[in-house]
Coordinates of C-alpha atoms in Angstrom, one line a residue:
M1 CA -0.2 0.0 -0.2
H2 CA 1.6 3.4 -1.2
T3 CA 1.5 6.1 1.6
P4 CA 1.7 9.2 0.4
A5 CA 5.0 11.3 1.6
P6 CA 4.4 13.4 4.8
T7 CA 5.0 17.7 3.6
L8 CA 7.9 20.1 4.4
G9 CA 6.7 23.2 6.1
K10 CA 8.4 26.5 5.7
A11 CA 11.2 26.1 8.9
G12 CA 11.8 22.4 7.5
L13 CA 12.7 24.0 4.2
W14 CA 15.2 26.7 5.4
V15 CA 16.7 24.5 8.0
L16 CA 17.0 21.9 5.2
L17 CA 18.0 24.4 3.5
C18 CA 20.9 25.9 6.3
G19 CA 22.2 22.2 6.2
M20 CA 23.2 22.3 2.6
L21 CA 25.2 25.9 3.1
L22 CA 27.8 23.9 5.7
P23 CA 28.9 22.1 2.8
Q24 CA 28.8 24.1 -0.2
I25 CA 30.4 27.4 2.5
D26 CA 33.2 24.9 3.0
F27 CA 34.2 25.1 -1.0
S28 CA 34.5 28.4 -0.7
I29 CA 35.1 29.8 2.7
V30 CA 38.8 28.0 3.3
N31 CA 40.2 30.1 -0.1
V32 CA 40.7 33.5 2.3
A33 CA 42.3 31.3 5.0
L34 CA 44.7 30.0 2.6
D35 CA 47.8 32.7 3.5
A36 CA 46.8 31.9 7.2
M37 CA 47.2 28.8 7.2
G38 CA 50.3 28.8 4.7
L39 CA 52.3 30.3 7.4
S40 CA 50.4 28.7 9.9
L41 CA 51.3 25.2 9.0
H42 CA 54.4 26.0 6.5
I43 CA 52.9 24.3 3.7
T44 CA 53.2 25.9 -0.6
P45 CA 50.7 27.1 -3.4
V46 CA 50.3 23.1 -3.8
Q47 CA 50.1 22.1 -0.5
L48 CA 47.5 24.4 -0.5
A49 CA 45.9 23.5 -3.2
L50 CA 45.4 19.5 -1.6
T51 CA 42.8 21.1 1.4
V52 CA 40.7 22.4 -1.8
T53 CA 41.0 19.5 -3.9
V54 CA 40.5 17.1 -1.3
Y55 CA 37.3 18.1 0.2
G56 CA 35.8 18.2 -3.7
L57 CA 37.2 14.3 -5.0
C58 CA 35.8 13.3 -1.3
F59 CA 32.4 15.1 -1.8
A60 CA 32.5 13.8 -5.7
I61 CA 33.2 10.2 -5.0
A62 CA 30.4 9.6 -2.1
L63 CA 28.3 11.8 -3.8
A64 CA 25.7 8.6 -5.7
P65 CA 26.4 6.6 -2.5
G66 CA 24.9 9.5 0.2
S67 CA 22.2 9.4 -2.6
L68 CA 21.5 6.1 -2.3
L69 CA 21.4 5.6 1.3
G70 CA 19.3 8.4 2.2
D71 CA 16.9 6.5 -0.4
R72 CA 16.7 3.6 1.7
Y73 CA 18.0 4.1 5.0
G74 CA 16.4 7.7 5.2
R75 CA 17.1 11.3 4.5
R76 CA 16.1 12.9 8.0
K77 CA 18.3 9.9 9.7
I78 CA 21.5 10.1 6.4
F79 CA 21.0 13.9 7.0
M80 CA 21.9 14.1 10.4
L81 CA 24.2 11.6 10.2
G82 CA 26.5 13.7 7.1
I83 CA 25.6 16.9 9.4
A84 CA 27.6 15.8 13.0
G85 CA 29.9 13.9 11.0
F86 CA 30.5 17.1 9.2
G87 CA 30.5 18.8 12.8
L88 CA 33.3 16.6 14.2
A89 CA 35.9 16.8 10.9
S90 CA 35.9 20.5 11.4
L91 CA 36.4 20.2 14.8
A92 CA 39.8 18.3 13.7
C93 CA 40.5 20.6 11.0
G94 CA 40.4 23.5 13.3
L95 CA 42.4 21.6 15.7
A96 CA 44.9 19.6 13.1
S97 CA 48.7 21.0 13.4
T98 CA 50.0 18.9 10.0
L99 CA 49.5 19.6 6.6
T100 CA 48.8 15.4 6.9
T101 CA 46.0 16.0 10.1
L102 CA 44.3 18.9 8.0
L103 CA 44.0 16.2 4.4
V104 CA 42.3 14.1 6.8
A105 CA 39.8 15.8 8.1
R106 CA 38.8 17.5 4.9
A107 CA 38.5 13.9 3.4
I108 CA 36.1 12.9 6.5
Q109 CA 34.4 16.8 5.2
G110 CA 33.6 16.0 2.2
I111 CA 32.3 12.2 2.5
T112 CA 29.7 13.7 5.2
A113 CA 29.3 16.5 3.2
A114 CA 28.0 13.4 0.5
L115 CA 25.5 12.6 3.0
I116 CA 24.0 16.4 3.6
V117 CA 23.9 17.5 0.1
P118 CA 21.1 14.5 -2.1
Q119 CA 19.5 14.2 1.0
V120 CA 18.5 17.8 0.3
L121 CA 16.7 18.4 -2.9
A122 CA 14.8 14.8 -2.6
T123 CA 13.2 15.8 0.2
I124 CA 12.0 18.6 -1.3
H125 CA 10.9 16.2 -4.3
V126 CA 9.2 14.3 -2.6
T127 CA 7.0 16.5 0.2
L128 CA 6.7 19.6 -1.9
S129 CA 4.8 19.6 -5.2
G130 CA 3.2 22.1 -7.5
E131 CA 4.3 25.9 -6.3
H132 CA 5.4 25.5 -2.7
H133 CA 8.2 22.3 -5.0
S134 CA 9.5 25.5 -7.6
R135 CA 9.8 27.7 -5.1
A136 CA 11.9 25.8 -3.2
V137 CA 13.6 24.6 -5.9
G138 CA 14.1 28.2 -7.4
Y139 CA 15.4 29.2 -3.7
Y140 CA 18.2 25.7 -3.6
S141 CA 19.7 27.5 -6.9
A142 CA 19.4 29.9 -5.6
I143 CA 21.6 29.8 -2.7
G144 CA 23.8 27.2 -4.1
G145 CA 24.7 30.1 -6.8
L146 CA 25.1 32.3 -3.8
S147 CA 26.7 30.1 -1.1
F148 CA 30.6 30.9 -2.4
V149 CA 29.9 34.4 -2.1
I150 CA 28.6 33.6 1.1
G151 CA 31.5 31.6 2.4
Q152 CA 33.9 34.0 1.0
V153 CA 32.8 37.5 3.0
S154 CA 32.6 35.1 6.3
G155 CA 35.6 33.3 5.8
G156 CA 37.4 37.1 5.5
L157 CA 35.1 38.1 8.9
L158 CA 36.1 35.0 10.8
V159 CA 40.1 35.4 10.1
S160 CA 39.8 38.7 10.6
A161 CA 38.2 38.9 13.7
D162 CA 41.0 36.6 15.0
I163 CA 38.6 35.5 17.8
A164 CA 40.4 34.4 20.7
G165 CA 43.7 34.1 19.0
L166 CA 41.9 31.0 16.2
G167 CA 42.9 32.7 13.4
W168 CA 42.1 31.0 10.5
R169 CA 41.1 28.1 12.4
S170 CA 37.6 29.8 13.0
V171 CA 36.5 29.3 9.7
F172 CA 36.2 25.4 10.1
L173 CA 35.7 25.7 14.2
I174 CA 32.4 28.1 13.6
N175 CA 30.4 24.9 12.0
L176 CA 31.1 23.0 14.6
P177 CA 28.3 25.5 16.7
L178 CA 26.3 25.6 13.8
A179 CA 26.2 22.0 13.4
V180 CA 25.1 21.0 17.3
I181 CA 22.2 23.8 16.5
L182 CA 20.6 22.2 13.8
L183 CA 21.4 18.1 15.0
L184 CA 18.7 19.9 17.5
I185 CA 16.1 21.3 15.6
V186 CA 15.4 19.0 12.3
P187 CA 14.0 16.1 13.9
R188 CA 11.4 19.3 14.8
C189 CA 10.4 20.2 11.7
I190 CA 11.9 17.9 8.7
P191 CA 9.6 14.2 8.3
E192 CA 11.6 11.1 7.6
T193 CA 11.3 10.1 4.1
R194 CA 12.5 7.1 2.1
S195 CA 12.3 5.3 -1.5
E196 CA 10.1 2.4 -1.8
H197 CA 12.1 1.3 -4.7
S198 CA 15.4 1.9 -3.4
H199 CA 18.6 0.0 -4.9
S200 CA 21.4 -1.0 -3.8
V201 CA 25.0 1.2 -3.6
D202 CA 27.3 0.5 -6.5
W203 CA 30.5 0.2 -3.7
A204 CA 33.1 -1.2 -6.2
G205 CA 32.3 1.4 -9.1
A206 CA 32.9 4.3 -5.8
M207 CA 36.7 3.0 -5.4
L208 CA 37.0 2.4 -8.6
L209 CA 36.9 5.8 -9.1
A210 CA 38.3 6.8 -5.9
G211 CA 40.7 5.0 -7.8
F212 CA 41.0 7.2 -11.2
V213 CA 40.8 10.2 -9.4
F214 CA 43.8 10.4 -7.1
S215 CA 45.9 9.0 -9.4
L216 CA 44.9 11.8 -12.0
L217 CA 44.8 14.2 -8.5
L218 CA 48.9 13.4 -7.0
P219 CA 50.9 14.0 -10.6
L220 CA 49.7 17.2 -10.2
T221 CA 50.8 17.9 -6.3
V222 CA 53.6 15.3 -5.9
E223 CA 57.3 15.9 -7.0
M224 CA 58.4 12.3 -8.6
P225 CA 60.7 11.3 -11.4
L226 CA 58.3 10.7 -15.0
W227 CA 58.5 6.3 -14.7
Q228 CA 56.5 7.2 -11.7
H229 CA 54.4 9.9 -12.9
L230 CA 53.6 7.4 -16.1
L231 CA 52.9 4.3 -13.6
I232 CA 50.4 6.4 -11.8
L233 CA 48.6 7.2 -14.9
L234 CA 48.8 3.6 -16.4
L235 CA 47.2 3.0 -12.9
A236 CA 44.1 5.8 -13.6
A237 CA 43.9 3.8 -16.6
I238 CA 43.3 0.4 -15.7
C239 CA 40.5 2.1 -12.4
L240 CA 38.9 3.5 -15.5
T241 CA 38.7 0.5 -17.4
L242 CA 37.7 -1.1 -14.9
L243 CA 34.6 1.1 -13.7
M244 CA 33.5 1.0 -16.9
I245 CA 33.4 -3.0 -17.6
V246 CA 31.5 -3.2 -13.3
S247 CA 29.6 0.1 -14.1
R248 CA 28.4 -1.8 -17.6
T249 CA 28.0 -4.8 -15.5
R250 CA 26.4 -3.5 -12.8
E251 CA 23.8 -2.2 -15.2
Q252 CA 23.4 -5.3 -17.5
R253 CA 21.9 -6.5 -14.0
G254 CA 18.9 -4.4 -13.3
R255 CA 21.2 -2.7 -11.2
M256 CA 22.4 1.3 -10.6
P257 CA 25.8 1.7 -11.2
L258 CA 27.5 4.5 -9.5
L259 CA 27.9 6.3 -13.1
P260 CA 25.4 4.8 -15.8
P261 CA 27.2 3.8 -19.4
S262 CA 23.6 3.9 -20.9
L263 CA 23.5 8.0 -20.1
L264 CA 26.8 8.2 -22.0
R265 CA 26.0 7.7 -24.8
I266 CA 23.1 10.0 -25.2
P267 CA 25.3 12.9 -27.4
T268 CA 23.5 16.3 -25.0
L269 CA 24.5 15.2 -21.6
R270 CA 28.2 13.8 -23.5
L271 CA 28.2 17.2 -24.3
G272 CA 26.6 18.6 -21.0
L273 CA 29.4 16.3 -19.3
L274 CA 32.4 17.9 -21.3
V275 CA 31.3 21.4 -20.9
S276 CA 31.4 20.7 -17.0
I277 CA 34.7 19.4 -16.8
L278 CA 36.3 22.8 -18.5
F279 CA 34.5 24.9 -17.0
F280 CA 34.4 24.3 -13.5
A281 CA 38.2 23.1 -13.3
C282 CA 38.6 26.5 -14.9
W283 CA 36.2 28.2 -11.6
S284 CA 37.7 26.3 -8.6
G285 CA 41.0 27.1 -10.6
F286 CA 39.9 30.6 -10.9
M287 CA 39.2 31.4 -7.6
F288 CA 41.7 29.3 -5.6
T289 CA 44.9 31.4 -7.4
L290 CA 42.9 34.9 -7.5
A291 CA 42.8 34.1 -3.5
L292 CA 46.4 33.2 -2.9
T293 CA 47.2 36.7 -5.4
L294 CA 45.6 38.3 -3.4
Q295 CA 46.6 38.2 0.2
G296 CA 50.0 36.7 -1.4
G297 CA 51.2 38.7 -4.1
V298 CA 47.9 41.9 -3.8
G299 CA 48.4 42.3 0.2
L300 CA 45.5 42.4 0.6
S301 CA 44.1 40.7 4.4
S302 CA 41.4 37.8 4.5
L303 CA 38.4 40.5 4.9
Q304 CA 39.5 42.5 2.1
S305 CA 40.3 39.4 0.1
G306 CA 37.1 38.1 1.0
N307 CA 34.9 41.3 -0.3
A308 CA 37.0 41.0 -3.6
F309 CA 34.3 39.0 -4.2
I310 CA 30.9 40.2 -3.3
A311 CA 30.7 42.0 -7.1
L312 CA 31.2 38.8 -8.8
G313 CA 28.6 37.0 -6.5
L314 CA 26.3 39.6 -7.1
S315 CA 26.8 39.5 -11.0
Y316 CA 25.8 36.0 -10.8
F317 CA 23.2 35.6 -9.4
A318 CA 21.5 38.7 -11.0
G319 CA 22.5 36.8 -14.3
A320 CA 20.9 33.3 -12.5
M321 CA 17.3 35.2 -11.9
L322 CA 18.0 36.9 -15.5
S323 CA 18.6 33.9 -17.3
S324 CA 16.2 31.4 -15.1
R325 CA 13.1 34.1 -16.0
H326 CA 13.7 33.3 -19.9
A327 CA 15.5 29.5 -20.0
G328 CA 12.3 28.4 -22.4
Q329 CA 12.8 30.7 -24.3
I330 CA 16.2 30.8 -25.4
P331 CA 18.3 28.0 -27.0
R332 CA 20.2 26.4 -24.4
T333 CA 23.3 26.3 -25.9
R334 CA 23.2 30.2 -27.4
L335 CA 22.9 30.5 -23.8
L336 CA 25.6 28.5 -23.2
L337 CA 28.0 30.3 -26.0
W338 CA 26.3 34.0 -24.7
G339 CA 28.1 32.9 -20.9
C340 CA 31.3 32.7 -22.8
A341 CA 31.1 36.0 -24.7
I342 CA 30.7 37.2 -21.8
Q343 CA 33.3 35.5 -19.1
M344 CA 35.8 36.1 -21.6
P345 CA 36.4 39.6 -21.9
G346 CA 35.6 40.0 -18.6
L347 CA 39.1 37.4 -18.7
M348 CA 40.7 39.6 -21.0
L349 CA 40.2 42.4 -19.0
L350 CA 41.3 41.0 -15.2
M351 CA 44.3 40.6 -17.4
L352 CA 45.2 43.8 -18.1
T353 CA 43.9 45.4 -14.3
L354 CA 46.9 43.4 -12.9
Y355 CA 49.2 43.7 -15.1
W356 CA 48.6 47.6 -15.5
G357 CA 47.2 48.5 -12.5
W358 CA 49.4 46.0 -10.1
Q359 CA 50.6 48.0 -7.8
H360 CA 47.1 49.8 -7.3
V361 CA 44.7 46.6 -7.4
G362 CA 42.0 46.7 -5.0
I363 CA 37.9 45.7 -4.7
V364 CA 37.1 48.7 -6.8
L365 CA 39.7 47.9 -9.3
L366 CA 39.0 44.9 -9.9
A367 CA 35.0 45.5 -9.4
P368 CA 34.4 45.5 -13.8
A369 CA 35.9 42.7 -14.6
T370 CA 34.9 40.1 -11.8
M371 CA 31.7 41.1 -12.5
L372 CA 31.8 41.0 -16.4
I373 CA 33.1 37.0 -15.2
G374 CA 29.9 36.1 -12.8
F375 CA 27.5 37.1 -15.2
G376 CA 28.7 35.1 -17.3
Q377 CA 29.8 31.8 -15.5
S378 CA 25.4 32.4 -14.8
F379 CA 24.6 31.7 -17.7
I380 CA 26.7 29.2 -18.2
V381 CA 25.8 26.8 -15.1
G382 CA 22.6 27.5 -16.1
S383 CA 22.9 26.2 -19.7
I384 CA 24.9 23.4 -18.9
Y385 CA 22.3 21.8 -16.1
R386 CA 19.8 22.6 -18.9
I387 CA 22.2 21.1 -22.1
C388 CA 23.1 17.7 -19.2
L389 CA 19.2 17.1 -19.0
T390 CA 17.9 17.1 -22.2
N391 CA 16.4 14.2 -23.9
I392 CA 16.6 12.0 -20.2
S393 CA 13.3 10.7 -19.8
A394 CA 11.7 10.5 -16.0
A395 CA 12.8 7.5 -14.9
Q396 CA 16.5 8.7 -15.5
A397 CA 16.6 11.9 -14.5
G398 CA 18.2 11.2 -11.0
A399 CA 20.7 8.9 -12.2
A400 CA 21.7 12.3 -14.7
S401 CA 21.6 14.7 -11.6
A402 CA 23.9 12.6 -9.8
T403 CA 26.1 11.7 -12.7
V404 CA 26.3 15.3 -13.7
N405 CA 27.4 16.4 -10.6
T406 CA 29.7 13.7 -10.0
V407 CA 31.2 15.2 -12.7
I408 CA 30.9 18.5 -11.5
Q409 CA 32.9 18.2 -8.3
I410 CA 35.3 16.3 -9.7
A411 CA 36.1 18.8 -12.3
S412 CA 36.0 20.8 -9.4
G413 CA 38.7 20.0 -7.4
L414 CA 41.3 18.5 -9.7
G415 CA 40.8 22.4 -11.8
A416 CA 42.0 23.6 -8.2
A417 CA 44.7 21.5 -7.8
L418 CA 45.8 21.4 -11.7
M419 CA 46.4 25.4 -11.2
G420 CA 47.8 25.6 -8.6
S421 CA 50.7 23.1 -9.8
L422 CA 50.3 25.9 -12.6
F423 CA 50.8 28.7 -10.2
A424 CA 53.0 27.8 -8.1
R425 CA 55.1 26.9 -11.4
L426 CA 55.3 29.9 -12.4
L427 CA 55.4 31.5 -8.8
G428 CA 58.9 30.3 -8.2
S429 CA 61.3 31.1 -6.1
D430 CA 61.1 34.7 -6.5
Q431 CA 57.5 35.2 -5.8
H432 CA 56.4 35.9 -9.2
Y433 CA 52.3 36.6 -8.0
Q434 CA 51.8 38.7 -11.3
Y435 CA 53.0 36.2 -13.8
A436 CA 51.6 33.6 -12.0
M437 CA 48.1 34.4 -12.1
L438 CA 48.4 36.0 -15.3
G439 CA 48.9 32.6 -16.9
C440 CA 46.8 30.7 -15.2
L441 CA 43.6 33.3 -16.5
L442 CA 46.0 33.1 -19.7
L443 CA 45.3 28.9 -19.6
E444 CA 41.7 29.5 -18.3
L445 CA 40.7 32.0 -21.1
I446 CA 42.1 28.8 -23.5
L447 CA 39.9 26.4 -21.9
M448 CA 36.8 28.4 -22.1
A449 CA 37.4 29.3 -25.9
L450 CA 37.8 25.4 -26.4
V451 CA 34.4 25.6 -24.4
A452 CA 32.9 27.7 -27.1
M453 CA 33.5 26.1 -30.3
L454 CA 32.6 22.5 -28.3
V455 CA 29.5 24.0 -28.4
C456 CA 29.4 25.4 -31.3
H457 CA 30.8 22.2 -33.4
Y458 CA 27.9 20.1 -31.5
R459 CA 25.1 23.3 -33.0
R460 CA 26.9 22.5 -37.3
G461 CA 25.9 18.6 -36.2
E462 CA 22.4 19.5 -35.2
V463 CA 22.1 21.7 -38.0
R464 CA 23.4 19.3 -40.1
L465 CA 21.0 16.7 -39.1
A466 CA 18.3 18.2 -39.4
A467 CA 18.6 19.3 -42.5
A468 CA 19.4 15.5 -43.9
Q469 CA 16.2 14.7 -42.2
A470 CA 14.0 17.5 -43.5

């Protein structure tokens, strides 16, 4: 007998969204503490990149299993487990005295974050309908877009305030009381839900995916001989091959794999995933290297560095609202190309600003370039999700969404490592922050041009196909 799902009230919705903010903010809140962390723990820019990358990759790998665990054992239960684990992992981050301890704690943070985030949208889907559902999804998207700005600004405030002499540690320790408050409130206002037809977790796929992404990460962050680089890349290729075999076998047996091969045969999803890899690698690398440059090179305080991203965040939010309002009237690929056409001049303007105005770089001088970048990014992000979910049936929607989010988080994690490695090499022993940042921006510009070329190639293919069918 089918039991109707309970309804989520307004208070429950906002508690869910606040819970989602905890792990989302932690992507960016660390950026403004990078300089202080580096000085305190005596670590290099590449090692600093690991604190961002490890979190993102563990988040990505555990995302699909986290979603399935919520379906099977109860979304509220797994949500609360994630909040509790995230709070304890944040405490461990705040108390870390070595890079190794910090990285282990960040990995646990990423895993527990993956228990939190999938439950939010899943709970909204099964407890709300009609206008209430649409409004809740709108709030979910808007808060997700604003979270990185909230993280940058709040992180700057916390580090600058230096509460009880904690410095950078406060950006992690603040999560503990917030987690306790959420754990007290959640049982009172969020109903328990679970799926009637849950799938088993693809643990083999998760382990092989972990082997693949961490094999890609090591050559980017650890100095080693060429033969060791090649050996590790061979290991990555083996893990990827085994992942494809395991996924195909699991799907043929009617069980849900981590990355369903049948979805990857859909052209629009393939395009969306390729664009996601290039764009989100750029985005995470940009946020990481610009934060390093503003603090270590320009000499801005943590508070000033965080505030330098406000213009980007506000323009991103405005662009997201504008693009979502007209989403049904503008072809997906055209909107994505508009985003590239806005963001790329923004990157070029930022390069000129850093080259000609290095001695006077500040919040006001950066604003025109960062506003263009944020506005363009909002068009691209909105288009990516629409492109990926085109030609996806209702039955495939959950798996497709999980696949897209997993790829996005992997790209974000590896992007920070790639850009961090390039930044460190260009920085050199002479600490040329200006040239290091310009080099990273040039690579980001090239990758965004590649995104535009991919989309144009796809559009030409669509035109030829339509002409052949006419």
